[in-house]
Coordinates of C-alpha atoms in Angstrom, one line a residue:
M1 CA 64.2 -9.2 -39.4
M2 CA 61.3 -8.6 -37.0
L3 CA 61.6 -4.8 -37.3
R4 CA 61.5 -5.0 -41.1
T5 CA 58.4 -7.2 -41.0
L6 CA 56.6 -4.8 -38.7
K7 CA 57.5 -1.8 -40.9
R8 CA 56.1 -3.6 -43.9
L9 CA 52.9 -4.3 -42.1
L10 CA 52.5 -0.7 -40.9
C11 CA 53.0 0.6 -44.5
Q12 CA 50.4 -1.8 -45.7
G13 CA 48.0 -0.7 -43.0
R14 CA 48.3 3.0 -44.1
K15 CA 46.8 2.1 -47.5
L16 CA 43.6 0.6 -45.9
E17 CA 40.5 2.5 -45.3
P18 CA 39.6 3.7 -41.8
D19 CA 38.2 1.0 -39.6
C20 CA 39.0 -1.7 -42.2
F21 CA 40.3 -4.0 -39.5
L22 CA 36.9 -4.0 -37.9
R23 CA 34.9 -4.1 -41.1
G24 CA 37.0 -6.6 -42.9
G25 CA 35.8 -9.4 -40.6
P26 CA 37.8 -12.6 -39.7
R27 CA 39.5 -12.7 -43.1
A28 CA 41.4 -9.5 -42.5
W29 CA 42.9 -10.9 -39.3
Q30 CA 43.8 -14.2 -41.0
S31 CA 45.6 -12.4 -43.9
T32 CA 47.6 -10.3 -41.4
A33 CA 48.6 -13.4 -39.4
V34 CA 50.0 -15.0 -42.5
V35 CA 52.4 -12.1 -43.2
Q36 CA 53.8 -12.3 -39.6
D37 CA 57.2 -13.8 -39.0
A38 CA 57.0 -17.5 -38.5
Q39 CA 59.4 -17.3 -35.5
V40 CA 56.8 -15.3 -33.5
A41 CA 54.2 -17.5 -31.7
P42 CA 50.8 -16.1 -32.7
E43 CA 48.4 -15.2 -29.9
T44 CA 44.7 -15.6 -30.3
P45 CA 43.3 -12.0 -30.3
R46 CA 40.5 -11.4 -27.8
A47 CA 37.3 -10.2 -29.7
I48 CA 37.0 -6.5 -29.2
F49 CA 33.2 -6.8 -28.9
R50 CA 33.3 -9.0 -25.8
T51 CA 34.3 -8.5 -22.2
N52 CA 35.2 -11.1 -19.7
E53 CA 33.6 -9.1 -16.9
S54 CA 30.3 -10.9 -16.3
D55 CA 29.3 -9.2 -13.1
P56 CA 27.1 -6.2 -13.9
A57 CA 28.3 -4.5 -10.7
S58 CA 31.7 -4.1 -12.3
H59 CA 30.6 -2.7 -15.6
T60 CA 31.8 0.8 -16.4
E61 CA 32.1 3.1 -19.3
E62 CA 35.0 1.2 -20.7
H63 CA 32.7 -1.8 -21.2
T64 CA 30.2 0.2 -23.3
G65 CA 29.3 -1.6 -26.5
R66 CA 30.7 -5.0 -25.4
F67 CA 28.9 -8.2 -24.8
Y68 CA 29.2 -10.2 -21.6
S69 CA 27.9 -13.7 -21.2
I70 CA 25.6 -15.2 -18.6
P71 CA 25.9 -18.9 -17.7
F72 CA 22.9 -21.0 -18.6
P73 CA 22.2 -22.2 -15.0
E74 CA 22.1 -18.5 -13.9
L75 CA 20.0 -17.5 -16.8
K76 CA 17.3 -20.1 -16.0
V77 CA 17.0 -19.0 -12.4
I78 CA 17.0 -15.2 -12.9
F79 CA 15.1 -15.2 -16.2
P80 CA 12.5 -18.0 -16.2
H81 CA 10.4 -15.4 -18.0
G82 CA 10.9 -11.8 -19.3
L83 CA 13.5 -12.2 -22.0
P84 CA 12.3 -11.0 -25.5
A85 CA 11.3 -13.8 -27.8
R86 CA 13.9 -12.9 -30.4
F87 CA 16.6 -12.9 -27.8
Q88 CA 15.6 -16.3 -26.7
L89 CA 15.9 -17.5 -30.3
Q90 CA 19.4 -16.1 -30.5
V91 CA 20.3 -17.8 -27.2
K92 CA 19.1 -21.1 -28.6
T93 CA 20.9 -20.6 -32.0
F94 CA 24.2 -19.2 -30.6
N95 CA 24.2 -21.6 -27.7
E96 CA 25.1 -18.7 -25.4
A97 CA 23.4 -15.8 -23.7
C98 CA 25.1 -12.4 -24.1
F99 CA 23.9 -9.0 -23.0
M100 CA 25.4 -5.8 -24.5
V101 CA 26.6 -3.2 -22.0
R102 CA 24.9 0.1 -23.1
K103 CA 24.9 3.6 -21.7
P104 CA 21.2 3.5 -20.5
S105 CA 22.0 0.4 -18.5
L106 CA 25.1 2.0 -17.0
E107 CA 23.1 5.0 -16.0
L108 CA 20.4 2.9 -14.4
L109 CA 23.0 0.7 -12.6
S110 CA 24.7 3.8 -11.2
Y111 CA 21.4 4.9 -9.6
L112 CA 20.7 1.5 -8.2
K113 CA 24.2 1.3 -6.7
H114 CA 23.5 4.4 -4.6
T115 CA 20.0 3.4 -3.5
N116 CA 19.1 4.7 0.0
F117 CA 16.9 1.9 1.4
A118 CA 15.7 4.1 4.2
H119 CA 14.0 6.4 1.7
P120 CA 10.8 5.8 -0.3
A121 CA 11.5 3.6 -3.3
I122 CA 12.6 5.6 -6.3
R123 CA 10.8 5.0 -9.6
Y124 CA 12.8 4.7 -12.8
V125 CA 11.0 4.7 -16.2
I126 CA 12.8 3.4 -19.3
Y127 CA 11.3 4.8 -22.5
G128 CA 12.3 5.1 -26.1
E129 CA 11.2 4.4 -29.6
R130 CA 10.3 0.9 -30.7
G131 CA 13.2 -1.6 -30.8
T132 CA 15.7 0.5 -29.0
G133 CA 16.4 -2.1 -26.3
K134 CA 14.1 -1.0 -23.4
T135 CA 13.4 -4.6 -22.2
M136 CA 17.1 -5.6 -22.4
T137 CA 18.0 -2.5 -20.3
L138 CA 15.5 -3.7 -17.7
C139 CA 16.9 -7.2 -17.9
H140 CA 20.5 -5.9 -17.3
A141 CA 19.2 -4.1 -14.2
I142 CA 17.5 -7.3 -13.0
H143 CA 20.7 -9.3 -13.5
Y144 CA 22.6 -6.7 -11.4
C145 CA 20.1 -6.8 -8.6
A146 CA 19.9 -10.6 -8.6
K147 CA 23.7 -10.8 -8.4
Q148 CA 23.5 -8.3 -5.5
D149 CA 21.1 -10.6 -3.6
W150 CA 17.9 -8.6 -4.1
L151 CA 14.5 -10.2 -4.2
I152 CA 13.2 -9.9 -7.8
L153 CA 9.5 -9.1 -8.4
H154 CA 9.5 -9.2 -12.2
I155 CA 6.3 -8.6 -14.2
P156 CA 7.1 -9.2 -17.9
D157 CA 4.8 -8.2 -20.6
A158 CA 2.2 -6.5 -18.4
H159 CA 0.0 -5.9 -21.4
R160 CA -0.8 -9.7 -21.5
W161 CA -2.8 -9.1 -18.3
V162 CA -5.2 -6.7 -20.0
K163 CA -5.8 -8.4 -23.3
N164 CA -6.2 -11.8 -24.9
C165 CA -7.0 -13.4 -21.5
R166 CA -8.1 -17.0 -22.0
E167 CA -10.0 -17.3 -18.7
L168 CA -11.7 -14.6 -16.7
L169 CA -13.6 -15.5 -13.5
P170 CA -15.5 -13.5 -11.0
S171 CA -13.3 -12.9 -7.9
S172 CA -14.2 -15.0 -4.8
Y173 CA -12.8 -12.3 -2.6
N174 CA -14.4 -9.2 -4.1
K175 CA -17.4 -9.6 -6.3
E176 CA -16.7 -6.4 -8.1
R177 CA -13.5 -7.7 -9.6
F178 CA -12.4 -10.4 -12.0
D179 CA -9.6 -13.0 -11.5
Q180 CA -7.2 -14.3 -14.1
P181 CA -6.1 -17.6 -12.6
L182 CA -4.0 -18.9 -15.6
Q183 CA -1.9 -15.7 -15.8
A184 CA -1.6 -15.6 -12.0
S185 CA -0.5 -19.2 -11.6
T186 CA 2.1 -18.9 -14.5
W187 CA 3.6 -15.8 -12.9
L188 CA 3.7 -17.5 -9.4
K189 CA 5.6 -20.5 -10.8
N190 CA 8.3 -18.3 -12.4
F191 CA 8.4 -16.0 -9.4
A192 CA 9.1 -19.0 -7.1
I193 CA 12.0 -20.2 -9.4
T194 CA 13.8 -16.9 -9.0
N195 CA 13.2 -16.3 -5.3
E196 CA 12.9 -19.7 -3.7
R197 CA 15.4 -18.9 -1.0
F198 CA 13.6 -15.7 0.1
L199 CA 10.2 -17.3 0.0
K200 CA 11.4 -20.0 2.5
E201 CA 12.8 -17.4 4.9
I202 CA 10.0 -14.7 4.8
K203 CA 7.1 -15.5 7.2
T204 CA 3.5 -14.4 6.8
Q205 CA 2.3 -11.7 9.2
Q206 CA -1.3 -12.9 9.5
K207 CA -3.5 -15.9 8.8
Y208 CA -5.1 -16.3 5.4
T209 CA -8.2 -18.4 4.8
W210 CA -8.7 -19.8 1.3
S211 CA -11.8 -22.0 2.0
Q212 CA -13.6 -23.6 4.8
R213 CA -10.9 -26.4 5.0
E214 CA -7.8 -24.6 3.8
S215 CA -5.9 -21.7 5.4
T216 CA -2.3 -20.5 5.9
E217 CA -1.4 -19.8 9.5
E218 CA 0.4 -16.7 10.7
G219 CA 4.2 -17.2 10.7
S220 CA 4.1 -19.7 7.8
P221 CA 6.9 -19.5 5.1
L222 CA 5.7 -17.3 2.2
I223 CA 6.5 -20.3 -0.1
S224 CA 3.4 -22.0 1.4
V225 CA 1.2 -19.2 0.2
V226 CA 2.8 -19.5 -3.3
E227 CA 2.2 -23.2 -3.3
Q228 CA -1.5 -22.6 -2.5
G229 CA -1.8 -20.6 -5.7
L230 CA 0.0 -23.3 -7.7
N231 CA -2.0 -26.2 -6.3
R232 CA -5.4 -24.4 -6.3
V233 CA -5.3 -22.3 -9.5
K234 CA -8.7 -20.8 -8.6
N235 CA -7.0 -18.9 -5.8
A236 CA -3.9 -17.9 -7.8
S237 CA -5.0 -14.2 -8.3
D238 CA -5.7 -13.7 -4.6
V239 CA -2.4 -15.4 -3.8
V240 CA -0.6 -12.9 -6.0
G241 CA -2.2 -10.1 -4.0
V242 CA -1.2 -11.7 -0.7
V243 CA 2.4 -12.1 -1.8
L244 CA 2.7 -8.5 -3.0
K245 CA 1.2 -7.2 0.2
E246 CA 3.5 -9.2 2.4
L247 CA 6.6 -8.1 0.4
K248 CA 5.6 -4.5 0.5
Q249 CA 4.9 -4.5 4.2
Q250 CA 8.1 -6.4 5.1
S251 CA 10.6 -4.7 2.8
P252 CA 11.2 -1.7 5.2
R253 CA 12.5 -4.1 7.8
G254 CA 15.7 -4.6 5.9
S255 CA 15.8 -8.4 5.8
F256 CA 15.8 -8.2 2.0
K257 CA 16.1 -5.6 -0.8
L258 CA 13.2 -5.6 -3.2
L259 CA 13.3 -4.8 -6.9
V260 CA 9.9 -4.2 -8.6
A261 CA 10.5 -4.6 -12.3
V262 CA 7.5 -4.1 -14.7
D263 CA 7.9 -4.3 -18.4
G264 CA 5.2 -2.3 -20.2
V265 CA 3.9 -0.5 -17.1
N266 CA 1.7 1.8 -19.3
S267 CA -0.6 -1.2 -19.7
L268 CA -1.8 -0.6 -16.1
W269 CA -3.8 2.5 -17.3
G270 CA -6.1 3.0 -20.2
R271 CA -8.5 0.4 -21.6
T272 CA -8.5 -3.4 -21.8
T273 CA -9.7 -5.6 -24.6
L274 CA -11.4 -8.0 -22.2
K275 CA -15.2 -8.5 -22.3
K276 CA -17.7 -9.6 -19.6
A277 CA -20.4 -12.2 -20.2
D278 CA -22.7 -9.4 -21.4
R279 CA -20.0 -8.3 -23.9
S280 CA -19.4 -5.0 -22.0
A281 CA -15.8 -4.0 -21.5
V282 CA -13.8 -4.9 -18.4
S283 CA -12.2 -1.8 -16.8
M284 CA -8.7 -1.8 -15.4
E285 CA -10.0 -1.3 -11.9
E286 CA -12.0 -4.5 -12.1
L287 CA -9.0 -6.8 -12.7
T288 CA -7.5 -8.2 -9.4
L289 CA -4.0 -8.5 -10.8
I290 CA -3.9 -4.9 -12.0
H291 CA -5.5 -3.6 -8.8
N292 CA -2.7 -5.2 -6.8
L293 CA 0.2 -4.4 -9.2
R294 CA -0.8 -0.7 -9.2
K295 CA -0.1 -0.7 -5.4
M296 CA 3.4 -2.0 -6.0
V297 CA 4.4 0.9 -8.3
T298 CA 3.4 3.5 -5.8
N299 CA 6.4 4.7 -3.8
D300 CA 4.8 4.6 -0.3
W301 CA 7.2 1.8 0.8
T302 CA 11.0 1.6 1.5
G303 CA 13.7 -0.9 1.1
G304 CA 14.0 -1.2 -2.6
A305 CA 13.5 0.3 -6.1
I306 CA 11.0 0.3 -8.9
V307 CA 12.2 0.0 -12.5
M308 CA 9.7 0.1 -15.3
T309 CA 9.6 0.3 -19.1
L310 CA 7.1 1.9 -21.4
S311 CA 6.0 -0.4 -24.3
Q312 CA 4.3 0.4 -27.6
T313 CA 3.2 -3.2 -27.6
G314 CA 1.0 -2.6 -24.6
A315 CA -0.3 0.7 -25.9
V316 CA -3.5 -0.8 -27.3
F317 CA -5.3 2.4 -28.2
Q318 CA -2.3 4.7 -28.7
P319 CA -0.8 6.1 -31.9
R320 CA 1.9 3.8 -33.3
G321 CA 4.6 6.4 -33.1
A322 CA 4.0 7.4 -29.5
Y323 CA 6.8 6.7 -27.1
L324 CA 7.1 9.6 -24.6
P325 CA 6.0 9.0 -21.0
S326 CA 3.3 11.6 -21.3
E327 CA 1.9 9.9 -24.5
L328 CA 1.9 6.3 -23.3
L329 CA 1.0 6.7 -19.7
G330 CA -1.8 9.2 -20.2
K331 CA -2.9 11.7 -17.7
E332 CA -3.8 9.2 -14.9
G333 CA -0.8 7.0 -15.3
F334 CA 1.6 10.0 -15.5
E335 CA 0.2 11.6 -12.4
T336 CA 0.3 8.3 -10.5
L337 CA 4.0 7.6 -11.3
D338 CA 5.2 11.2 -11.0
P339 CA 7.9 11.9 -9.7
F340 CA 10.1 9.4 -11.6
V341 CA 13.6 9.3 -13.1
P342 CA 13.3 9.0 -16.9
I343 CA 16.0 7.0 -18.7
Q344 CA 15.8 7.0 -22.5
A345 CA 16.9 4.1 -24.7
H346 CA 18.4 5.1 -28.0
D347 CA 19.4 3.5 -31.3
Y348 CA 22.9 2.0 -31.5
T349 CA 25.8 4.4 -31.4
D350 CA 28.5 3.8 -34.0
L351 CA 30.5 1.7 -31.5
E352 CA 27.5 -0.3 -30.5
F353 CA 26.5 -1.0 -34.1
E354 CA 30.0 -2.1 -34.9
S355 CA 30.1 -4.4 -31.9
C356 CA 26.8 -6.0 -32.7
Y357 CA 27.8 -6.4 -36.4
Q358 CA 31.0 -8.1 -35.4
Y359 CA 29.2 -10.3 -32.9
Y360 CA 26.7 -11.5 -35.6
L361 CA 29.6 -12.3 -37.9
E362 CA 31.4 -14.3 -35.3
R363 CA 28.3 -16.3 -34.5
R364 CA 27.6 -16.8 -38.2
W365 CA 24.2 -15.1 -37.8
L366 CA 25.0 -13.2 -41.1
Q367 CA 25.4 -15.9 -43.8
H368 CA 25.1 -13.8 -46.9
E369 CA 28.3 -13.6 -48.9
K370 CA 28.2 -9.8 -49.0
A371 CA 27.4 -9.4 -45.3
S372 CA 31.1 -9.3 -44.3
T373 CA 32.1 -6.6 -46.8
N374 CA 32.2 -2.9 -46.2
D375 CA 29.3 -2.3 -48.5
G376 CA 27.3 -5.0 -46.8
Q377 CA 27.9 -3.4 -43.4
L378 CA 26.9 0.1 -44.7
E379 CA 23.7 -1.4 -46.2
L380 CA 22.8 -3.0 -42.9
R381 CA 23.4 0.3 -41.1
F382 CA 21.2 2.1 -43.6
L383 CA 18.3 -0.4 -43.7
S384 CA 18.2 -0.7 -39.9
G385 CA 18.8 2.9 -39.1
S386 CA 21.1 1.5 -36.3
N387 CA 17.9 0.4 -34.5
P388 CA 18.7 -2.7 -32.5
G389 CA 15.4 -4.4 -33.2
E390 CA 15.5 -3.7 -36.9
L391 CA 19.0 -4.9 -37.2
D392 CA 18.1 -8.1 -35.5
R393 CA 15.1 -8.7 -37.8
I394 CA 17.0 -7.9 -41.0
S395 CA 19.9 -10.0 -40.0
A396 CA 17.7 -13.0 -39.4
F397 CA 17.1 -13.3 -43.2
L398 CA 20.8 -13.1 -44.1

């Protein structure tokens, strides 16, 4: 009886179009289950676009195109900032946080796994056209390093430090520079959330004087320096500089592994949109935060790695279609970061597109009645050009 039923199902399957079981959506699975013999206990099929392997260190080529989930408590600690706004909207809507395992991420993780901490930090630059998933590739690497007990120094949206600054004050440490206390204090707060344990263990190597009555003694936990920037916002920019200096000097000792992750590193060179009191432009060299961050992306230190992305969003005065490192970094930026390992983010492959499409159907992100049909899928592929960002934006209206 069972053999005849299976033969009948196989014969029906031959009449279907290629990939119809993927493109047919949940209804195809339901119709197939109805035909099965009632004596066989049905098993709930595991979604092919998911993987139960949630540790990035275990991700391999066989996980390509599959989504893995991150528990919310873990997400809040590792990513108090830095996740794309549209991804955060999906997390809220889907009530889960899922990253797709993609080839650029696997390439980057393979490099990080073989890091020689005795050698100068290697710089990795993730680049690609708009919407190809550069920031998510960076976040995948951050998740891996966090799970491997690295100290995470994450600078998201570096372009926000060079434009639309709400408060710009003359530096109390160097009169030729300008502080950005609000941006600095916000970053310190999120940095402390991710690295609280490390900050309590790492000790300062010298005494730091903040005012006539306030100072941090040599040998104090680094968390006390961070708290100085949070409690005295005016000192926040200088505190960021102290934290970066201490981490850079102490990483070669081997007591911690340091990941410097900068999203939109090309914003550190070029021009700003900030103005002085006399309406003249503020140069990059005059910003305290930029001055200190530039030091962290030089590879004159050991004990970690530097992972960066290039962002069209941060390219204030660049052509819209520019995406190559030589275009976005400019001559000065390119020469500063050279040598580096380039990692290109691409549009979705057929497998990745299929996986994302099925994931959106499962989470009911695609509500249109035609979205689950073959024609609907083909139209989505055509309109988005298999670009992850475009597919996300188009799907939001369906």
